[in-house]
């Protein structure tokens, strides 16, 4: 069985604990006689994927989550399905922060990711087009523009997550998840969090076929 999480730039694959990624416009993997399940947040990526794997099964309707949130992306649903209690943070181009309690999704937030912050600053002024130093101590008082930008980015993200967590365990995933998890004692970085939720969706799919 193969799982695929289709994003805007990359397709992330999972098989028996192994994870790898490929560009949506250059899919190299070949699978024969294997079930393939997928989720997608990219119509273009999904179209390219289905041209190569037309028999793949979408888990869109099997990512079931108890929530009042309207428009929750299937990737966020799957990540939250893997967590009973805690804060789920997917740190990528955008950073999503979702709160789970007793298997119920209470709601969530969307923040700009690091790369999005940098584009924002450079769009304001050429003088703010500076590569940040993200290894600074959070307690440092900035004394120059580079430090000001660096800590502005870090503290706005880390502080917000800390405020929402309220002591709950934080589950990080995504490209920058491992980096941000280091700022929190009560955190876990899990690169296969979405796939763990997808596996639960696969179970629901199999039940529906009985």
PDB file of C-alpha atoms in Angstrom:
ATOM      1  CA  UNK A   1       0.000   0.000   0.000  1.00  0.00           C
ATOM      2  CA  UNK A   2       1.223   3.485  -0.939  1.00  0.00           C
ATOM      3  CA  UNK A   3       0.004   6.770   0.544  1.00  0.00           C
ATOM      4  CA  UNK A   4       0.463  10.095  -1.255  1.00  0.00           C
ATOM      5  CA  UNK A   5      -0.052  13.624   0.095  1.00  0.00           C
ATOM      6  CA  UNK A   6      -0.224  15.953  -2.918  1.00  0.00           C
ATOM      7  CA  UNK A   7       0.924  19.507  -2.239  1.00  0.00           C
ATOM      8  CA  UNK A   8       1.363  22.535  -4.481  1.00  0.00           C
ATOM      9  CA  UNK A   9       5.015  21.795  -5.284  1.00  0.00           C
ATOM     10  CA  UNK A  10       5.777  18.305  -4.021  1.00  0.00           C
ATOM     11  CA  UNK A  11       4.076  14.957  -3.715  1.00  0.00           C
ATOM     12  CA  UNK A  12       4.951  13.262  -0.418  1.00  0.00           C
ATOM     13  CA  UNK A  13       4.859   9.464  -0.474  1.00  0.00           C
ATOM     14  CA  UNK A  14       4.716   6.941   2.362  1.00  0.00           C
ATOM     15  CA  UNK A  15       5.222   3.191   2.352  1.00  0.00           C
ATOM     16  CA  UNK A  16       5.936   0.983   5.365  1.00  0.00           C
ATOM     17  CA  UNK A  17       7.504   3.802   7.392  1.00  0.00           C
ATOM     18  CA  UNK A  18       9.544   5.193   4.494  1.00  0.00           C
ATOM     19  CA  UNK A  19       8.841   8.765   3.373  1.00  0.00           C
ATOM     20  CA  UNK A  20      10.043  10.522   0.238  1.00  0.00           C
ATOM     21  CA  UNK A  21       8.976  13.405  -1.978  1.00  0.00           C
ATOM     22  CA  UNK A  22       8.887  14.150  -5.690  1.00  0.00           C
ATOM     23  CA  UNK A  23       8.037  17.229  -7.732  1.00  0.00           C
ATOM     24  CA  UNK A  24       4.457  17.351  -8.960  1.00  0.00           C
ATOM     25  CA  UNK A  25       5.638  18.086 -12.515  1.00  0.00           C
ATOM     26  CA  UNK A  26       8.255  15.291 -12.527  1.00  0.00           C
ATOM     27  CA  UNK A  27       6.819  12.170 -10.902  1.00  0.00           C
ATOM     28  CA  UNK A  28       9.409   9.404 -11.128  1.00  0.00           C
ATOM     29  CA  UNK A  29       7.946   6.654  -8.947  1.00  0.00           C
ATOM     30  CA  UNK A  30       6.515   3.538 -10.534  1.00  0.00           C
ATOM     31  CA  UNK A  31       4.162   1.256  -8.593  1.00  0.00           C
ATOM     32  CA  UNK A  32       2.821  -2.023  -9.918  1.00  0.00           C
ATOM     33  CA  UNK A  33      -0.013  -4.066  -8.409  1.00  0.00           C
ATOM     34  CA  UNK A  34      -0.210  -1.862  -5.323  1.00  0.00           C
ATOM     35  CA  UNK A  35      -3.103   0.024  -3.752  1.00  0.00           C
ATOM     36  CA  UNK A  36      -2.487   3.763  -3.817  1.00  0.00           C
ATOM     37  CA  UNK A  37      -4.445   6.167  -1.604  1.00  0.00           C
ATOM     38  CA  UNK A  38      -4.058   9.914  -1.789  1.00  0.00           C
ATOM     39  CA  UNK A  39      -5.157  13.308  -0.530  1.00  0.00           C
ATOM     40  CA  UNK A  40      -4.603  16.576  -2.377  1.00  0.00           C
ATOM     41  CA  UNK A  41      -4.635  20.334  -1.813  1.00  0.00           C
ATOM     42  CA  UNK A  42      -3.542  21.029  -5.410  1.00  0.00           C
ATOM     43  CA  UNK A  43      -5.815  20.499  -8.411  1.00  0.00           C
ATOM     44  CA  UNK A  44      -2.861  20.724 -10.815  1.00  0.00           C
ATOM     45  CA  UNK A  45      -0.787  18.289  -8.771  1.00  0.00           C
ATOM     46  CA  UNK A  46      -3.727  15.895  -8.509  1.00  0.00           C
ATOM     47  CA  UNK A  47      -4.295  15.975 -12.274  1.00  0.00           C
ATOM     48  CA  UNK A  48      -0.619  15.169 -12.924  1.00  0.00           C
ATOM     49  CA  UNK A  49      -0.732  12.398 -10.325  1.00  0.00           C
ATOM     50  CA  UNK A  50      -3.879  10.774 -11.732  1.00  0.00           C
ATOM     51  CA  UNK A  51      -2.455  10.755 -15.251  1.00  0.00           C
ATOM     52  CA  UNK A  52       0.257   8.451 -13.948  1.00  0.00           C
ATOM     53  CA  UNK A  53      -1.851   6.573 -11.358  1.00  0.00           C
ATOM     54  CA  UNK A  54      -5.477   6.658 -12.646  1.00  0.00           C
ATOM     55  CA  UNK A  55      -6.476   3.824 -10.299  1.00  0.00           C
ATOM     56  CA  UNK A  56      -5.438   5.709  -7.119  1.00  0.00           C
ATOM     57  CA  UNK A  57      -8.172   6.146  -4.479  1.00  0.00           C
ATOM     58  CA  UNK A  58      -8.972   9.547  -2.989  1.00  0.00           C
ATOM     59  CA  UNK A  59      -9.401   9.686   0.792  1.00  0.00           C
ATOM     60  CA  UNK A  60     -11.099  13.092   0.628  1.00  0.00           C
ATOM     61  CA  UNK A  61     -14.464  11.815   1.905  1.00  0.00           C
ATOM     62  CA  UNK A  62     -12.927   9.419   4.434  1.00  0.00           C
ATOM     63  CA  UNK A  63     -10.965  12.062   6.339  1.00  0.00           C
ATOM     64  CA  UNK A  64     -13.709  12.430   8.941  1.00  0.00           C
ATOM     65  CA  UNK A  65     -13.125  14.804  11.851  1.00  0.00           C
ATOM     66  CA  UNK A  66     -15.516  16.019  14.540  1.00  0.00           C
ATOM     67  CA  UNK A  67     -15.301  19.777  13.956  1.00  0.00           C
ATOM     68  CA  UNK A  68     -17.426  22.880  13.368  1.00  0.00           C
ATOM     69  CA  UNK A  69     -14.635  24.436  11.260  1.00  0.00           C
ATOM     70  CA  UNK A  70     -15.804  25.139   7.699  1.00  0.00           C
ATOM     71  CA  UNK A  71     -13.340  24.580   4.865  1.00  0.00           C
ATOM     72  CA  UNK A  72     -10.685  22.660   6.791  1.00  0.00           C
ATOM     73  CA  UNK A  73      -8.179  21.267   4.292  1.00  0.00           C
ATOM     74  CA  UNK A  74      -7.934  17.488   3.973  1.00  0.00           C
ATOM     75  CA  UNK A  75      -4.249  17.559   4.958  1.00  0.00           C
ATOM     76  CA  UNK A  76      -5.108  19.375   8.195  1.00  0.00           C
ATOM     77  CA  UNK A  77      -7.972  16.948   8.822  1.00  0.00           C
ATOM     78  CA  UNK A  78      -5.659  13.959   8.482  1.00  0.00           C
ATOM     79  CA  UNK A  79      -2.991  15.461  10.749  1.00  0.00           C
ATOM     80  CA  UNK A  80      -5.642  16.163  13.406  1.00  0.00           C
ATOM     81  CA  UNK A  81      -7.107  12.669  13.060  1.00  0.00           C
ATOM     82  CA  UNK A  82      -3.757  11.353  14.295  1.00  0.00           C
ATOM     83  CA  UNK A  83      -3.981  13.314  17.584  1.00  0.00           C
ATOM     84  CA  UNK A  84      -6.536  12.779  20.361  1.00  0.00           C
ATOM     85  CA  UNK A  85      -5.466  15.678  22.595  1.00  0.00           C
ATOM     86  CA  UNK A  86      -2.987  18.458  21.920  1.00  0.00           C
ATOM     87  CA  UNK A  87      -1.955  21.171  19.494  1.00  0.00           C
ATOM     88  CA  UNK A  88      -1.213  20.177  15.896  1.00  0.00           C
ATOM     89  CA  UNK A  89       1.229  22.460  14.081  1.00  0.00           C
ATOM     90  CA  UNK A  90       2.060  22.023  10.400  1.00  0.00           C
ATOM     91  CA  UNK A  91       4.931  24.424   9.707  1.00  0.00           C
ATOM     92  CA  UNK A  92       5.425  24.992   5.990  1.00  0.00           C
ATOM     93  CA  UNK A  93       4.842  27.927   3.606  1.00  0.00           C
ATOM     94  CA  UNK A  94       1.940  28.687   5.895  1.00  0.00           C
ATOM     95  CA  UNK A  95       1.779  27.534   9.508  1.00  0.00           C
ATOM     96  CA  UNK A  96      -1.455  25.951  10.687  1.00  0.00           C
ATOM     97  CA  UNK A  97      -2.202  25.581  14.395  1.00  0.00           C
ATOM     98  CA  UNK A  98      -5.105  23.297  15.320  1.00  0.00           C
ATOM     99  CA  UNK A  99      -6.454  22.422  18.765  1.00  0.00           C
ATOM    100  CA  UNK A 100      -7.631  18.881  19.530  1.00  0.00           C
ATOM    101  CA  UNK A 101      -9.446  17.854  22.710  1.00  0.00           C
ATOM    102  CA  UNK A 102     -10.850  14.369  23.378  1.00  0.00           C
ATOM    103  CA  UNK A 103     -10.839  13.636  19.651  1.00  0.00           C
ATOM    104  CA  UNK A 104     -12.741  16.841  18.836  1.00  0.00           C
ATOM    105  CA  UNK A 105     -11.258  19.617  16.687  1.00  0.00           C
ATOM    106  CA  UNK A 106     -11.983  22.848  18.570  1.00  0.00           C
ATOM    107  CA  UNK A 107     -10.695  25.167  15.832  1.00  0.00           C
ATOM    108  CA  UNK A 108      -7.476  26.430  14.355  1.00  0.00           C
ATOM    109  CA  UNK A 109      -5.370  29.286  13.018  1.00  0.00           C
ATOM    110  CA  UNK A 110      -3.264  30.065   9.951  1.00  0.00           C
ATOM    111  CA  UNK A 111      -0.029  32.083  10.140  1.00  0.00           C
ATOM    112  CA  UNK A 112       2.593  32.984   7.520  1.00  0.00           C
ATOM    113  CA  UNK A 113       5.578  30.641   7.437  1.00  0.00           C
ATOM    114  CA  UNK A 114       9.200  31.823   7.556  1.00  0.00           C
ATOM    115  CA  UNK A 115       9.503  32.085   3.767  1.00  0.00           C
ATOM    116  CA  UNK A 116       6.243  34.061   3.615  1.00  0.00           C
ATOM    117  CA  UNK A 117       7.539  36.509   6.239  1.00  0.00           C
ATOM    118  CA  UNK A 118      10.677  37.112   4.167  1.00  0.00           C
ATOM    119  CA  UNK A 119       8.626  37.870   1.046  1.00  0.00           C
ATOM    120  CA  UNK A 120       6.473  40.231   3.101  1.00  0.00           C
ATOM    121  CA  UNK A 121       9.457  42.192   4.447  1.00  0.00           C
ATOM    122  CA  UNK A 122      11.179  42.460   1.062  1.00  0.00           C
ATOM    123  CA  UNK A 123       7.913  43.729  -0.415  1.00  0.00           C
ATOM    124  CA  UNK A 124       7.797  46.540   2.146  1.00  0.00           C
ATOM    125  CA  UNK A 125      11.317  47.854   1.545  1.00  0.00           C
ATOM    126  CA  UNK A 126      14.616  46.828  -0.047  1.00  0.00           C
ATOM    127  CA  UNK A 127      16.257  47.682   3.282  1.00  0.00           C
ATOM    128  CA  UNK A 128      14.235  44.883   4.904  1.00  0.00           C
ATOM    129  CA  UNK A 129      15.390  42.302   2.362  1.00  0.00           C
ATOM    130  CA  UNK A 130      17.673  40.617   4.907  1.00  0.00           C
ATOM    131  CA  UNK A 131      18.361  36.955   5.577  1.00  0.00           C
ATOM    132  CA  UNK A 132      17.390  36.452   9.241  1.00  0.00           C
ATOM    133  CA  UNK A 133      19.426  34.780  11.952  1.00  0.00           C
ATOM    134  CA  UNK A 134      16.995  32.264  13.428  1.00  0.00           C
ATOM    135  CA  UNK A 135      19.445  30.968  16.021  1.00  0.00           C
ATOM    136  CA  UNK A 136      19.121  34.054  18.230  1.00  0.00           C
ATOM    137  CA  UNK A 137      18.075  33.795  21.882  1.00  0.00           C
ATOM    138  CA  UNK A 138      14.405  34.738  22.176  1.00  0.00           C
ATOM    139  CA  UNK A 139      15.185  36.912  25.211  1.00  0.00           C
ATOM    140  CA  UNK A 140      17.606  39.120  23.240  1.00  0.00           C
ATOM    141  CA  UNK A 141      16.627  42.781  22.796  1.00  0.00           C
ATOM    142  CA  UNK A 142      17.258  43.561  19.098  1.00  0.00           C
ATOM    143  CA  UNK A 143      19.977  46.161  18.427  1.00  0.00           C
ATOM    144  CA  UNK A 144      19.960  46.201  14.622  1.00  0.00           C
ATOM    145  CA  UNK A 145      17.596  45.563  11.710  1.00  0.00           C
ATOM    146  CA  UNK A 146      18.689  41.961  11.164  1.00  0.00           C
ATOM    147  CA  UNK A 147      18.042  41.091  14.803  1.00  0.00           C
ATOM    148  CA  UNK A 148      14.755  42.995  14.731  1.00  0.00           C
ATOM    149  CA  UNK A 149      13.493  41.036  11.726  1.00  0.00           C
ATOM    150  CA  UNK A 150      14.830  37.715  13.025  1.00  0.00           C
ATOM    151  CA  UNK A 151      13.189  38.026  16.430  1.00  0.00           C
ATOM    152  CA  UNK A 152      10.063  39.590  14.968  1.00  0.00           C
ATOM    153  CA  UNK A 153       9.564  36.426  12.941  1.00  0.00           C
ATOM    154  CA  UNK A 154      10.529  33.988  15.690  1.00  0.00           C
ATOM    155  CA  UNK A 155       8.645  35.548  18.584  1.00  0.00           C
ATOM    156  CA  UNK A 156       5.456  36.122  16.602  1.00  0.00           C
ATOM    157  CA  UNK A 157       5.325  32.433  15.646  1.00  0.00           C
ATOM    158  CA  UNK A 158       6.725  30.808  18.800  1.00  0.00           C
ATOM    159  CA  UNK A 159       4.821  33.135  21.133  1.00  0.00           C
ATOM    160  CA  UNK A 160       1.529  32.529  19.335  1.00  0.00           C
ATOM    161  CA  UNK A 161       1.900  28.747  19.438  1.00  0.00           C
ATOM    162  CA  UNK A 162       2.860  28.925  23.111  1.00  0.00           C
ATOM    163  CA  UNK A 163      -0.210  31.026  23.887  1.00  0.00           C
ATOM    164  CA  UNK A 164      -2.544  28.554  22.153  1.00  0.00           C
ATOM    165  CA  UNK A 165      -0.920  25.460  23.655  1.00  0.00           C
ATOM    166  CA  UNK A 166      -1.612  26.400  27.283  1.00  0.00           C
ATOM    167  CA  UNK A 167       0.555  23.520  28.469  1.00  0.00           C
ATOM    168  CA  UNK A 168      -0.843  20.942  26.040  1.00  0.00           C
ATOM    169  CA  UNK A 169       1.504  18.686  24.115  1.00  0.00           C
ATOM    170  CA  UNK A 170       2.411  20.133  20.708  1.00  0.00           C
ATOM    171  CA  UNK A 171       2.736  17.888  17.651  1.00  0.00           C
ATOM    172  CA  UNK A 172       4.857  19.405  14.886  1.00  0.00           C
ATOM    173  CA  UNK A 173       5.066  18.377  11.254  1.00  0.00           C
ATOM    174  CA  UNK A 174       5.992  20.108   7.992  1.00  0.00           C
ATOM    175  CA  UNK A 175       9.253  21.374   6.544  1.00  0.00           C
ATOM    176  CA  UNK A 176      10.009  23.766   9.423  1.00  0.00           C
ATOM    177  CA  UNK A 177       8.352  21.620  12.099  1.00  0.00           C
ATOM    178  CA  UNK A 178      11.570  20.109  13.421  1.00  0.00           C
ATOM    179  CA  UNK A 179      13.107  23.577  13.772  1.00  0.00           C
ATOM    180  CA  UNK A 180      10.168  25.039  15.708  1.00  0.00           C
ATOM    181  CA  UNK A 181       9.751  21.986  17.935  1.00  0.00           C
ATOM    182  CA  UNK A 182      13.099  22.837  19.573  1.00  0.00           C
ATOM    183  CA  UNK A 183      11.538  25.899  21.214  1.00  0.00           C
ATOM    184  CA  UNK A 184       9.063  23.819  23.221  1.00  0.00           C
ATOM    185  CA  UNK A 185       9.777  21.281  25.957  1.00  0.00           C
ATOM    186  CA  UNK A 186       6.404  19.591  25.598  1.00  0.00           C
ATOM    187  CA  UNK A 187       6.657  18.935  21.863  1.00  0.00           C
ATOM    188  CA  UNK A 188       7.016  16.066  19.405  1.00  0.00           C
ATOM    189  CA  UNK A 189       8.194  16.300  15.808  1.00  0.00           C
ATOM    190  CA  UNK A 190       6.458  13.690  13.672  1.00  0.00           C
ATOM    191  CA  UNK A 191       7.106  13.844   9.926  1.00  0.00           C
ATOM    192  CA  UNK A 192       4.463  11.182   9.238  1.00  0.00           C
ATOM    193  CA  UNK A 193       1.635  12.796  11.223  1.00  0.00           C
ATOM    194  CA  UNK A 194      -0.507  13.353   8.106  1.00  0.00           C
ATOM    195  CA  UNK A 195       0.131   9.788   6.981  1.00  0.00           C
ATOM    196  CA  UNK A 196      -0.938   8.428  10.374  1.00  0.00           C
ATOM    197  CA  UNK A 197      -4.252  10.208   9.882  1.00  0.00           C
ATOM    198  CA  UNK A 198      -4.448   8.905   6.307  1.00  0.00           C
ATOM    199  CA  UNK A 199      -4.044   5.363   7.619  1.00  0.00           C
ATOM    200  CA  UNK A 200      -7.120   5.933   9.799  1.00  0.00           C
ATOM    201  CA  UNK A 201      -8.967   7.204   6.715  1.00  0.00           C
ATOM    202  CA  UNK A 202      -7.935   4.046   4.846  1.00  0.00           C
ATOM    203  CA  UNK A 203      -9.533   1.995   7.646  1.00  0.00           C
ATOM    204  CA  UNK A 204     -12.772   3.954   7.176  1.00  0.00           C
ATOM    205  CA  UNK A 205     -12.571   3.334   3.425  1.00  0.00           C
ATOM    206  CA  UNK A 206     -12.140  -0.412   3.974  1.00  0.00           C
ATOM    207  CA  UNK A 207     -15.099  -0.460   6.407  1.00  0.00           C
ATOM    208  CA  UNK A 208     -17.254   1.232   3.782  1.00  0.00           C
ATOM    209  CA  UNK A 209     -16.452  -1.590   1.338  1.00  0.00           C
ATOM    210  CA  UNK A 210     -17.638  -4.391   3.641  1.00  0.00           C
TER     211      UNK A 210
END
